[in-house]
Coordinates of C-alpha atoms and ligand atoms in Angstrom, one line a residue:
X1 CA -20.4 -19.9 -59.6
X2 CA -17.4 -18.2 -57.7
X3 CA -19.3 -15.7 -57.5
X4 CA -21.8 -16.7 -54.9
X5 CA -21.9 -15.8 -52.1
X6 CA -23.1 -18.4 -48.8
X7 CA -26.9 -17.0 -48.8
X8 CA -27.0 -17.4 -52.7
X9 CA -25.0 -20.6 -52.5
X10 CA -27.7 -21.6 -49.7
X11 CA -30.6 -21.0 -52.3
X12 CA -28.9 -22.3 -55.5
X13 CA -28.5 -25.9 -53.4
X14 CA -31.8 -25.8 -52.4
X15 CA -33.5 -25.3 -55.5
X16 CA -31.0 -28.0 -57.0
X17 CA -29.3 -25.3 -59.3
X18 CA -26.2 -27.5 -58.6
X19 CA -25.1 -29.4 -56.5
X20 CA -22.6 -29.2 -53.7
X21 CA -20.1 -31.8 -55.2
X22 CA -20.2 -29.8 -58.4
X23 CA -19.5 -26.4 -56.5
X24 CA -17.0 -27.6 -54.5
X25 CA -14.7 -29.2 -57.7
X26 CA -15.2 -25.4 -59.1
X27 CA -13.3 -23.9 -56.3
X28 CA -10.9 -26.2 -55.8
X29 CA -10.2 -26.1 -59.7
X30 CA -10.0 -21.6 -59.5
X31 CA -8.2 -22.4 -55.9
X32 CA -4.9 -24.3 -58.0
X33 CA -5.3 -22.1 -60.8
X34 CA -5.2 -19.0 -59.2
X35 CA -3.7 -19.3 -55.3
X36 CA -0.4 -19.8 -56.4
X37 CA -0.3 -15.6 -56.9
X38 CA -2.0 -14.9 -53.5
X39 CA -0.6 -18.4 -51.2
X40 CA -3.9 -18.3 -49.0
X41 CA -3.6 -21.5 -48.1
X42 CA -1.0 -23.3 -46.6
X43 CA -3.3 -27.4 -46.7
X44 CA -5.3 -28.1 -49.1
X45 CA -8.0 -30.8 -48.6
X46 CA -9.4 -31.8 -51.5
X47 CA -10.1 -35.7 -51.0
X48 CA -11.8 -34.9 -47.6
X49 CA -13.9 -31.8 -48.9
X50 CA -15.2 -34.1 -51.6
X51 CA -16.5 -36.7 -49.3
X52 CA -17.9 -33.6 -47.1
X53 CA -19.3 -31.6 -50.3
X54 CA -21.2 -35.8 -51.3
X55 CA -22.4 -36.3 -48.1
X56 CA -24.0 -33.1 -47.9
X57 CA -25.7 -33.9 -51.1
X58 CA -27.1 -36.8 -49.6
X59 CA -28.1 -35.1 -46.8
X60 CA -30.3 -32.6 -49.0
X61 CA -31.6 -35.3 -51.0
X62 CA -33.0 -36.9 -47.6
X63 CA -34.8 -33.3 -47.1
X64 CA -32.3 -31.9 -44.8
X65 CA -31.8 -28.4 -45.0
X66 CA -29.9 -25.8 -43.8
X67 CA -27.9 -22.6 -44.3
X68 CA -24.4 -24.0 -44.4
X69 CA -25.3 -27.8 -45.7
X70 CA -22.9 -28.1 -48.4
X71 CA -21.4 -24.8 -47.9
X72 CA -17.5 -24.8 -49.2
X73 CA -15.5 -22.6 -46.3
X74 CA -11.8 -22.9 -45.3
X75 CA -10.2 -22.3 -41.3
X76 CA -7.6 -20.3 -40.7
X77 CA -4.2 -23.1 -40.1
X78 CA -5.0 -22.3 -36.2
X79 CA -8.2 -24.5 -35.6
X80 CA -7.2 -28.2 -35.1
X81 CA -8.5 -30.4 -37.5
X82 CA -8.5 -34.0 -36.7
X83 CA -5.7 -35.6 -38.6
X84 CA -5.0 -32.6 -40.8
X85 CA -2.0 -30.8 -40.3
X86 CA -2.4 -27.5 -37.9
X87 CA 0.9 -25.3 -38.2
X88 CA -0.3 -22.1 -37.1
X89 CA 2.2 -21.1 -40.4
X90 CA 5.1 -22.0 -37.8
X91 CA 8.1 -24.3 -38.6
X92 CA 7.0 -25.5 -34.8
X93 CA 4.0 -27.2 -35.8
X94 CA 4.9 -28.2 -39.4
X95 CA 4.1 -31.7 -38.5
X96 CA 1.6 -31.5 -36.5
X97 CA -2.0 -33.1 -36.9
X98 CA -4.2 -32.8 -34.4
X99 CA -5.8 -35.9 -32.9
X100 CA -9.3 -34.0 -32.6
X101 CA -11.5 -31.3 -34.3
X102 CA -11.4 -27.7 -32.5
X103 CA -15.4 -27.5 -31.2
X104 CA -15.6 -24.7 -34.6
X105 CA -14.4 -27.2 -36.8
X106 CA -16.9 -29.8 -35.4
X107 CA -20.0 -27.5 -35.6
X108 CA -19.5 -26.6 -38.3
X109 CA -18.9 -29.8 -39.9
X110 CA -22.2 -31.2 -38.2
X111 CA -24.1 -28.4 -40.0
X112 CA -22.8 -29.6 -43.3
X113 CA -20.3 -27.0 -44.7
X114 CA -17.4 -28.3 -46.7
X115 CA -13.6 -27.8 -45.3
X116 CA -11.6 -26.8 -48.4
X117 CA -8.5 -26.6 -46.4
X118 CA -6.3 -24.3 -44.2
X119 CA -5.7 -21.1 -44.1
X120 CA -2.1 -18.9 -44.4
X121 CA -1.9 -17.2 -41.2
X122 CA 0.8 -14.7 -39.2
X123 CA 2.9 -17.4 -36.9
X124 CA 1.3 -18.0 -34.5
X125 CA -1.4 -15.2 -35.2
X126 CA 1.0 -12.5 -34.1
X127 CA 1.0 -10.3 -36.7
X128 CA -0.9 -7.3 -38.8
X129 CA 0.1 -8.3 -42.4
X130 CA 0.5 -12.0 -42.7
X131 CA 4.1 -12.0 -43.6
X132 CA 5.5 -13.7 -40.7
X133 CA 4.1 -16.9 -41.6
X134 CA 7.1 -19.9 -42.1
X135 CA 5.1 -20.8 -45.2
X136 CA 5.8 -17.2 -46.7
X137 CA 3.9 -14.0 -46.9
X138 CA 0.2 -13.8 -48.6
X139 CA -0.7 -11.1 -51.3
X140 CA -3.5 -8.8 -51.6
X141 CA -5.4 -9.5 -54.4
X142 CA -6.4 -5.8 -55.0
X143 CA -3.0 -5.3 -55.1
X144 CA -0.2 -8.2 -54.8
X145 CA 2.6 -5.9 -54.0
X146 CA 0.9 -4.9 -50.8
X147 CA 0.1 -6.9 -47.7
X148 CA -3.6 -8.2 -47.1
X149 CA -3.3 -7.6 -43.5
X150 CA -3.1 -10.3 -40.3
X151 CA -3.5 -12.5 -39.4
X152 CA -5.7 -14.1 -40.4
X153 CA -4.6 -12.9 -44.0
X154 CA -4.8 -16.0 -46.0
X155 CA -8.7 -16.2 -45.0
X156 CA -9.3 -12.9 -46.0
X157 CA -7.4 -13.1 -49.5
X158 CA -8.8 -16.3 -50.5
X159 CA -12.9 -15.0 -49.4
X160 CA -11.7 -11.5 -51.1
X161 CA -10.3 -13.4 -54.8
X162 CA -13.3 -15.2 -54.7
X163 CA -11.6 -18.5 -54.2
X164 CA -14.1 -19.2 -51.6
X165 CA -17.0 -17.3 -50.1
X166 CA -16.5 -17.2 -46.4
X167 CA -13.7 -18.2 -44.0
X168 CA -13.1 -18.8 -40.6
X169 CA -10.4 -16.2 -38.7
X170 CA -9.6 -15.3 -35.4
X171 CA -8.8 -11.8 -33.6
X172 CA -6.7 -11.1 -30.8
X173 CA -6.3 -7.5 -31.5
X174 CA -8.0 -7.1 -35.2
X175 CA -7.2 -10.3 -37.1
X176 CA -10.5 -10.5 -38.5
X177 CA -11.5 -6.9 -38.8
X178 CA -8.4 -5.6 -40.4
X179 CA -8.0 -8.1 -42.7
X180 CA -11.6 -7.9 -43.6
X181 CA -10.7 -4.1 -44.0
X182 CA -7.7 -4.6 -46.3
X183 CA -9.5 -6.4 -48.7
X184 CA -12.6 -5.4 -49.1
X185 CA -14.6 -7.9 -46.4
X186 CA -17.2 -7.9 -43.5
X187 CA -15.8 -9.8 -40.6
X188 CA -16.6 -9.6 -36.9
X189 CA -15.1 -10.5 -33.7
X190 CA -17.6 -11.8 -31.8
X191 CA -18.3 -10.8 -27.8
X192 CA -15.2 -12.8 -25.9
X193 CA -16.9 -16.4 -24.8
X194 CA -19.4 -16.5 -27.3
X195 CA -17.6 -18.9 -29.5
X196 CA -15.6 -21.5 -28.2
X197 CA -12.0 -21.2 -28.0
X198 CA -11.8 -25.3 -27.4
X199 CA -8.7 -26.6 -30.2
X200 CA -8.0 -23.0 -31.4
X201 CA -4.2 -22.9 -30.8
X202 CA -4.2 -20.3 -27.5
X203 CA -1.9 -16.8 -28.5
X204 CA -3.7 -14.5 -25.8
X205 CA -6.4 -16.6 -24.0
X206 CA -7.8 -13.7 -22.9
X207 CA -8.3 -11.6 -25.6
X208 CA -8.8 -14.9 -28.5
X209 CA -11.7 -14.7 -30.1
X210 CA -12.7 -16.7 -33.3
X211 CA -15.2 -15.3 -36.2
X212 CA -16.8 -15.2 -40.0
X213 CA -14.8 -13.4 -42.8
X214 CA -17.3 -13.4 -45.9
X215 CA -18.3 -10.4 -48.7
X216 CA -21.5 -10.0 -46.3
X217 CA -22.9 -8.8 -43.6
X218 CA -25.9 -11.2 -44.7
X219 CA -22.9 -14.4 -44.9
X220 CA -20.9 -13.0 -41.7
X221 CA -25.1 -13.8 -39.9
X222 CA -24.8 -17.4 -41.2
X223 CA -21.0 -18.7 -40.1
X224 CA -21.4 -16.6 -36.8
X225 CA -24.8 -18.9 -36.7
X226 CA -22.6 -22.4 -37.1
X227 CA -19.8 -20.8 -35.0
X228 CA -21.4 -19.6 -31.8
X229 CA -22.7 -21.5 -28.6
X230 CA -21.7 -22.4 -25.2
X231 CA -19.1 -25.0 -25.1
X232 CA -18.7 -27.1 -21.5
X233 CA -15.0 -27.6 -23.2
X234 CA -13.8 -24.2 -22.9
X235 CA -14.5 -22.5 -19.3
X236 CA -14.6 -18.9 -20.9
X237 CA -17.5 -19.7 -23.1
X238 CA -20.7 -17.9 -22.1
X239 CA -24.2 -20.0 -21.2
X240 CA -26.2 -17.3 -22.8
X241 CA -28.8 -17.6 -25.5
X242 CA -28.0 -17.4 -29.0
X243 CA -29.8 -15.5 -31.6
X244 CA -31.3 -16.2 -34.6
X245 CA -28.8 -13.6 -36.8
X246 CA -30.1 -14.0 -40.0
X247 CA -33.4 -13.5 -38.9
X248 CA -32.6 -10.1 -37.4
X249 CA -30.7 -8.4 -40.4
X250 CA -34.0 -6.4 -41.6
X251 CA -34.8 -4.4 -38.3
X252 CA -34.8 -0.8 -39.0
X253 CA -32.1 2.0 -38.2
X254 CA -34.7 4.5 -37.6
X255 CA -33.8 6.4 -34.2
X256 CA -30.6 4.2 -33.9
X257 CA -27.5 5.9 -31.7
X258 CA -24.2 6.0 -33.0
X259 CA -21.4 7.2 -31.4
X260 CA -18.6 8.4 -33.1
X261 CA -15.4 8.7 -30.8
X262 CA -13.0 11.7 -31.0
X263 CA -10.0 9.5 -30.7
X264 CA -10.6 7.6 -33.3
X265 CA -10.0 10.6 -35.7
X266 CA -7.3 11.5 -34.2
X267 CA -3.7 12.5 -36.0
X268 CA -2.0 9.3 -37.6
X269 CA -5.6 8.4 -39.6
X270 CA -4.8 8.8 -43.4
X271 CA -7.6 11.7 -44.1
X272 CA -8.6 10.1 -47.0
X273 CA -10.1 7.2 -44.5
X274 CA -11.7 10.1 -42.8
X275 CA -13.6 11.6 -45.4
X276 CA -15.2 7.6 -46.2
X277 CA -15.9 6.9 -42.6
X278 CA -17.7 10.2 -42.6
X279 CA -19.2 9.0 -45.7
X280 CA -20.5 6.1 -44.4
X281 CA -22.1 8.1 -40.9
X282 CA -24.1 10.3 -43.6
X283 CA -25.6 7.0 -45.4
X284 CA -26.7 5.8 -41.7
X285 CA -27.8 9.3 -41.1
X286 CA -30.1 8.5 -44.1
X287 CA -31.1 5.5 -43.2
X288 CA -32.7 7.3 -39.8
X289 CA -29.6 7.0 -37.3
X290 CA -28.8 9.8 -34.9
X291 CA -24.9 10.3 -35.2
X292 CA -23.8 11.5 -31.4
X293 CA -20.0 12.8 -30.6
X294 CA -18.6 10.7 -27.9
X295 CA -15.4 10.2 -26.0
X296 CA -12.8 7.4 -25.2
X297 CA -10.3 9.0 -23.0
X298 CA -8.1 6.6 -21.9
X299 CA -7.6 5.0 -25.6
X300 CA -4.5 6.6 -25.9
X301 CA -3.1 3.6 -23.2
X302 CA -4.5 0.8 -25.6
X303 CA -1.3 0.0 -27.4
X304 CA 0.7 -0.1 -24.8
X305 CA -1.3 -2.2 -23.0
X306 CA -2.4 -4.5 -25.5
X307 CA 1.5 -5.3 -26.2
X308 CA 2.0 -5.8 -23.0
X309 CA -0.8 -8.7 -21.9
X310 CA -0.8 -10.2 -25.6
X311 CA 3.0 -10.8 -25.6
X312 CA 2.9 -12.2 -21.4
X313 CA 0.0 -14.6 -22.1
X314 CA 1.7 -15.6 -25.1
X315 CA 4.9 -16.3 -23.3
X316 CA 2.6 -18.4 -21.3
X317 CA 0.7 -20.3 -23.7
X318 CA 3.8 -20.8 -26.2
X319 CA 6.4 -22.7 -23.1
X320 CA 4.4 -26.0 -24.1
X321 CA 5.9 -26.1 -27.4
X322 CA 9.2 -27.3 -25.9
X323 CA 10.1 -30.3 -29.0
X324 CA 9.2 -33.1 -25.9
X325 CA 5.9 -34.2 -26.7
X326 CA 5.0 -32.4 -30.1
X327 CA 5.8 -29.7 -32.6
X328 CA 9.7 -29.3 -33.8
X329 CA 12.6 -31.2 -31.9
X330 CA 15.9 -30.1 -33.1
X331 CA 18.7 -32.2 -34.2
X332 CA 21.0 -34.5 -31.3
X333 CA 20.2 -32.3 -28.6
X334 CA 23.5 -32.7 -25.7
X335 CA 21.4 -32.1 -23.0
X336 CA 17.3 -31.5 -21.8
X337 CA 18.6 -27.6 -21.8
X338 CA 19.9 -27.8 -25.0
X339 CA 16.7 -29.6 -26.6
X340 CA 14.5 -26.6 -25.7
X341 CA 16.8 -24.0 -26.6
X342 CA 17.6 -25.1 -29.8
X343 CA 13.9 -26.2 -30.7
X344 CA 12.6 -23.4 -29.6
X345 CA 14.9 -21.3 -31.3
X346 CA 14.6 -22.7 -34.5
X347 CA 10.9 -23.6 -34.4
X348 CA 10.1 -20.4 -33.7
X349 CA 10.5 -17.3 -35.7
X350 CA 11.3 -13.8 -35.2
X351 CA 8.4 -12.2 -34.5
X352 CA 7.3 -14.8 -32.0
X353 CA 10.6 -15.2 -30.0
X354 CA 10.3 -11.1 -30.1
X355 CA 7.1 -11.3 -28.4
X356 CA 7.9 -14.5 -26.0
X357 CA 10.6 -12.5 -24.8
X358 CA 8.7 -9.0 -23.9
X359 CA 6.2 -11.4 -22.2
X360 CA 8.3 -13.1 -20.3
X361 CA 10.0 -9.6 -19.3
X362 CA 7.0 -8.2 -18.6
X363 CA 5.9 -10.9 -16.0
X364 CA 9.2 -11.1 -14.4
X365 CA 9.7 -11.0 -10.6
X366 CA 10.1 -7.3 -10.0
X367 CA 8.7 -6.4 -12.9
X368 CA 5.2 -7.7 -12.8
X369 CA 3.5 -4.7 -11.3
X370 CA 5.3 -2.2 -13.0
X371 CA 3.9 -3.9 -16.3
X372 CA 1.5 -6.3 -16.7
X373 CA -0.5 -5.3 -13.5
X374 CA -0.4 -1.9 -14.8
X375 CA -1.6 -3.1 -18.1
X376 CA -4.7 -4.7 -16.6
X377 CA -5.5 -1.3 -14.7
X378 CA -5.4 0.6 -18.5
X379 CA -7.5 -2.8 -19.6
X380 CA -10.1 -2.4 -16.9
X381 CA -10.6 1.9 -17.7
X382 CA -10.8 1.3 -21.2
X383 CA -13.5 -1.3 -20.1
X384 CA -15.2 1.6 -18.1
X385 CA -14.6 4.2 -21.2
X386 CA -16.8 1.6 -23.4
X387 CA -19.6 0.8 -20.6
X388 CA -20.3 5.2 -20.3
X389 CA -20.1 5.0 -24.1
X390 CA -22.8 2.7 -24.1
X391 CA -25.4 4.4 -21.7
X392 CA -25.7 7.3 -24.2
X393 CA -25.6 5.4 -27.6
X394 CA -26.3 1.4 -29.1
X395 CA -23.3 1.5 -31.6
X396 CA -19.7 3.0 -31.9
X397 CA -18.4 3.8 -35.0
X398 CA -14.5 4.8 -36.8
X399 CA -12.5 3.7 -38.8
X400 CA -11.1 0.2 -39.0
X401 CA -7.3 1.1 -39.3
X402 CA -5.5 4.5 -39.7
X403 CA -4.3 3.6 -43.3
X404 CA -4.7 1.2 -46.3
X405 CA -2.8 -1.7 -46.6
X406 CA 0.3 -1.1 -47.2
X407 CA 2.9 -2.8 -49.4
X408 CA 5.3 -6.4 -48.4
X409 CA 8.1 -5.7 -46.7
X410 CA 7.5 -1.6 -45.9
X411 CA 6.9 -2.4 -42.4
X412 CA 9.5 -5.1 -41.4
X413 CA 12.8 -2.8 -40.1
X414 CA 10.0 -1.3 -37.6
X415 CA 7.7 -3.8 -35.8
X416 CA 6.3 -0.7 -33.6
X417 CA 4.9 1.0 -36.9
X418 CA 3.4 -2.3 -37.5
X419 CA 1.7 -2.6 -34.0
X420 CA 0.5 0.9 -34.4
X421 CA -2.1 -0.3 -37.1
X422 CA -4.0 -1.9 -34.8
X423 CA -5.1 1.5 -33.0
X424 CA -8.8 1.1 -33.6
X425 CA -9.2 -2.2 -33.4
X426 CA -7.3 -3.7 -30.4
X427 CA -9.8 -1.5 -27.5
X428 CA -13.2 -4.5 -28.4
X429 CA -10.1 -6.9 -27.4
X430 CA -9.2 -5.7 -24.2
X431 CA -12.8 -4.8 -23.5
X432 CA -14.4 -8.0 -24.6
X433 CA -16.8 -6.1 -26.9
X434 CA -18.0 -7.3 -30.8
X435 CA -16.9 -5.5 -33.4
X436 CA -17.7 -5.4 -37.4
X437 CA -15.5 -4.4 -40.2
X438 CA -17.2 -3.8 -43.4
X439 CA -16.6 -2.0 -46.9
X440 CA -16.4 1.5 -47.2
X441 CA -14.7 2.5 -50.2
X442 CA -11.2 2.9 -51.7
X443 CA -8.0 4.6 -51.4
X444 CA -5.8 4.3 -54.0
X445 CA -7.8 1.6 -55.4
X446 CA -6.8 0.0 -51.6
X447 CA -10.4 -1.1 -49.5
X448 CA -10.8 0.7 -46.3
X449 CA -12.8 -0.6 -44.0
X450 CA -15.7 0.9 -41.2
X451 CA -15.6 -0.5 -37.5
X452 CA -19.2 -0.9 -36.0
X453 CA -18.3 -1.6 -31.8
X454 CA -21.9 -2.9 -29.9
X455 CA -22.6 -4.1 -25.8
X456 CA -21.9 -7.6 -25.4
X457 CA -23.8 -10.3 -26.9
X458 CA -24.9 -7.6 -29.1
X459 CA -23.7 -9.5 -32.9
X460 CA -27.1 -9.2 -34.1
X461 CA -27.4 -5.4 -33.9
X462 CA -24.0 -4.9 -35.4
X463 CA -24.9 -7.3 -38.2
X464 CA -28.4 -5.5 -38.7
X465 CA -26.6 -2.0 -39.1
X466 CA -24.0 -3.6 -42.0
X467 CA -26.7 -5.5 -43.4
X468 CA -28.9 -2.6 -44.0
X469 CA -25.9 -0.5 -44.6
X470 CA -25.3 -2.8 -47.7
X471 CA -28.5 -2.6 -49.0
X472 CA -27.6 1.1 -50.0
X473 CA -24.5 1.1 -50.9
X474 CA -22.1 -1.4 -53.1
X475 CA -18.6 -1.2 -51.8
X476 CA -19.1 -5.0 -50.7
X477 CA -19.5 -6.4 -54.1
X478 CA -16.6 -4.6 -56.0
X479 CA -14.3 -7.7 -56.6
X480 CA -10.4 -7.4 -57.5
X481 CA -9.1 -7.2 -61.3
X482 CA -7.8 -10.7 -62.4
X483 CA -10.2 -12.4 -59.5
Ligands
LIG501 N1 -1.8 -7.4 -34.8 C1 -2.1 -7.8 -33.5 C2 -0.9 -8.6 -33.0 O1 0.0 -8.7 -33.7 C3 -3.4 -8.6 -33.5 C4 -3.2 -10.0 -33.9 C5 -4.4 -10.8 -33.8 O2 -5.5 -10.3 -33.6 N2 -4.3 -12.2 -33.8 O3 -0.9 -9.0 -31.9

């Protein structure tokens, strides 16, 4: 039954194969047997899921249907779940519960899927291999040595060990896509204000974004569907109409543009990624695309600028977690000073404090305009580079990241290296655009994944290409030994 995946599930309900109560006790029974190698999750909520998975049941037994009724799925430890711990995997919020559901959580609890629990995350989201996270660093489970990428790394390892069949991330710079790339997954980032951002713990408000991980282009169509949606709560999300996604997955590719960008093959991509991204452009070739060379020019500046407005809205959005009204409070504090120093210093970890530090450098009297202002200039030409892209072709395609993932611990004397993974996926951040990872072979018996980039509000195209994309090809459904 681990096997499903959220279509099959979907049917198998439906024609009372089983039921959702007896689906849901599977997982959680595989999730205790087998998480403790992989520590996806950081809550798990059985009691509640069982009421969830029941009422559900009774819902279908009243005629009720629908895609995600009954539907076990898991939220990455960043989404507020009413009176369920939220940590965001820091010692800061180790005792926090929310006192409402995140807008996500709430839709997609009205449409009937089951909430096994809470994902293991990078603190705070700021990371590229979940290993910063207080409650320890998640494994691959094509490989447990090596890292499953971040962060939203516990989503990805528990959907890729078939704990589970789809999982909700986020992505700030590539915290769905990458991770989906590392192990083997489709996940997209949808267009920026397409799903709410209402009780997602803010890193970068501006460049947040949550989305599906499943096996699936097919699944990714059906969470997206439950995910997405204007939301009066959040005054980024987008009035605009949304589509019917699964119904779209079956239009043909025939005379479909795809741009591939220089830059993105540039030096620093492990060849061997080259040759399956090329790969995969030949199996769209024959499914009637028209491949195009295009340019990016000013993606060279996206790093830098990326590290530069993540880290100062971060600085921003982190000063409320000061141990006065919530989160960590440290120990007979002397003094008002010393009670946010000292919870902040030990609430935090390294990798945040790093990054609350550059940010609040970079937005410092005298330094504002040599920074971040500067940054938002590079932000607003990459922007420019993406809209001249689009006039000449419908999709971008590259690679996902420059190399497989790689193993615990390689990266940590050398954050940079680290933030240099996030080359090809960080851009559809500061632009705003969607973007789609999805299977595309193996390295080293390491996934790699392909990076589909569309116009705004364009999710259902980018989910028709992978959809039809996995029709012909089986990447997706390789599974990891011992899962
Ligand atoms: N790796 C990037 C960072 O560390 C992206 C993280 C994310 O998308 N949440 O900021």
């Amino acid at each position: 039954m681990h096997q499903l995946t959220l279509a099959e599930i979907a049917r198998g309900l439906a024609d009372k194969k089983f039921s959702s109560e007896e689906l849901t006790k599977t997982l959680l029974a595989r999730i205790a047997q087998l998480d403790p190698q992989l520590n996806s999750f950081i809550t798990l909520t059985e009691d509640l899921a069982l009421e969830q998975a029941r009422a559900a049941d009774a819902r279908r037994a009243n005629g009720e249907t629908g895609a995600l009724l009954g539907a076990p799925i898991a939220h990455k430890d960043l989404f507020c779940t009413l009176g369920v711990r939220t940590s965001c995997a820091s010692k800061m919020l180790d005792n926090f519960k929310a006192p409402y559901d995140a807008t996500v959580v709430a839709k997609l609890a009205a449409a009937g899927a089951v909430s096994l629990g809470k994902t293991n995350m990078d603190e705070f989201a700021m990371g590229s291999a979940n290993e910063s996270s207080y409650y320890g660093a998640v494994k691959n489970p094509w490989n447990l040595e090596h890292v499953p990428g971040g962060s939203s790394g516990g989503s990805a390892a528990a959907v890729a060990a078939r704990l589970l069949p789809a999982a909700t991330g986020t992505d700030t710079g590539g915290s769905i896509r990458q991770p989906a790339a590392l192990t083997n997954l489709t996940g997209l980032k949808p267009t920026y204000g397409r799903v709410s951002r209402w009780g997602m713990i803010a890193y970068a408000s501006s460049l947040d974004q949550a989305g599906p991980l499943a096996r699936t282009a097919e699944d990714c169509a059906i969470l997206l569907q439950g995910m997405a949606g204007f939301d009066p709560q959040d005054s980024t999300s987008i009035d605009e109409p949304v589509p019917d996604f699964s119904a779209n997955l079956n239009g043909s590719l025939q005379g479909l543009r795809i741009g591939v960008p220089a830059e993105f093959f540039s030096e620093g991509l492990d060849p061997r990624i080259a040759e399956l991204i090329h790969n995969s452009v030949k199996e769209l070739e024959k499914l009637g695309a028209v491949i195009k060379p295009i340019s990016l020019p000013n993606m060279q500046h996206a790093i830098p600028a990326y590290y530069v407005i993540a880290p100062a809205e971060a600085s921003s959005n982190l000063s409320r977690f000061d141990g006065v009204r919530f989160g960590h409070r440290c120990e007979n504090p002397k003094d008002l000073t010393d009670l946010y120093k000292r919870s902040r210093a030990e609430g935090f970890g390294p990798e945040v404090q790093r990054r609350i530090l550059v940010g609040a450098y970079a937005l410092s009297a005298g330094y504002y305009d040599a920074y971040y202002l500067q940054a938002q200039k590079i932000r607003r030409l990459i922007k420019n580079d993406f809209m001249t892209a689009f006039n000449e072709v419908d999709i971008i395609l590259g690679p996902t990241t420059p190399n497989p993932a790689w193993k615990i611990g390689a990266k940590n004397s050398d954050p940079v290296s680290a933030y240099l993974e996030d080359v090809y996926t960080i851009t559809a951040n500061l632009a705003g655009l969607p973007g789609l990872s999805m299977p595309a072979g193996f390295v080293d018996g390491l996934p790699v994944g392909v990076q589909l980039l569309a116009p705004y509000f364009q999710e259902g195209r980018l989910l028709n290409v992978a959809h039809q994309y996995q029709l012909h090809t089986d990447w997706h459904t390789r599974s990891p030994a011992g899962f």
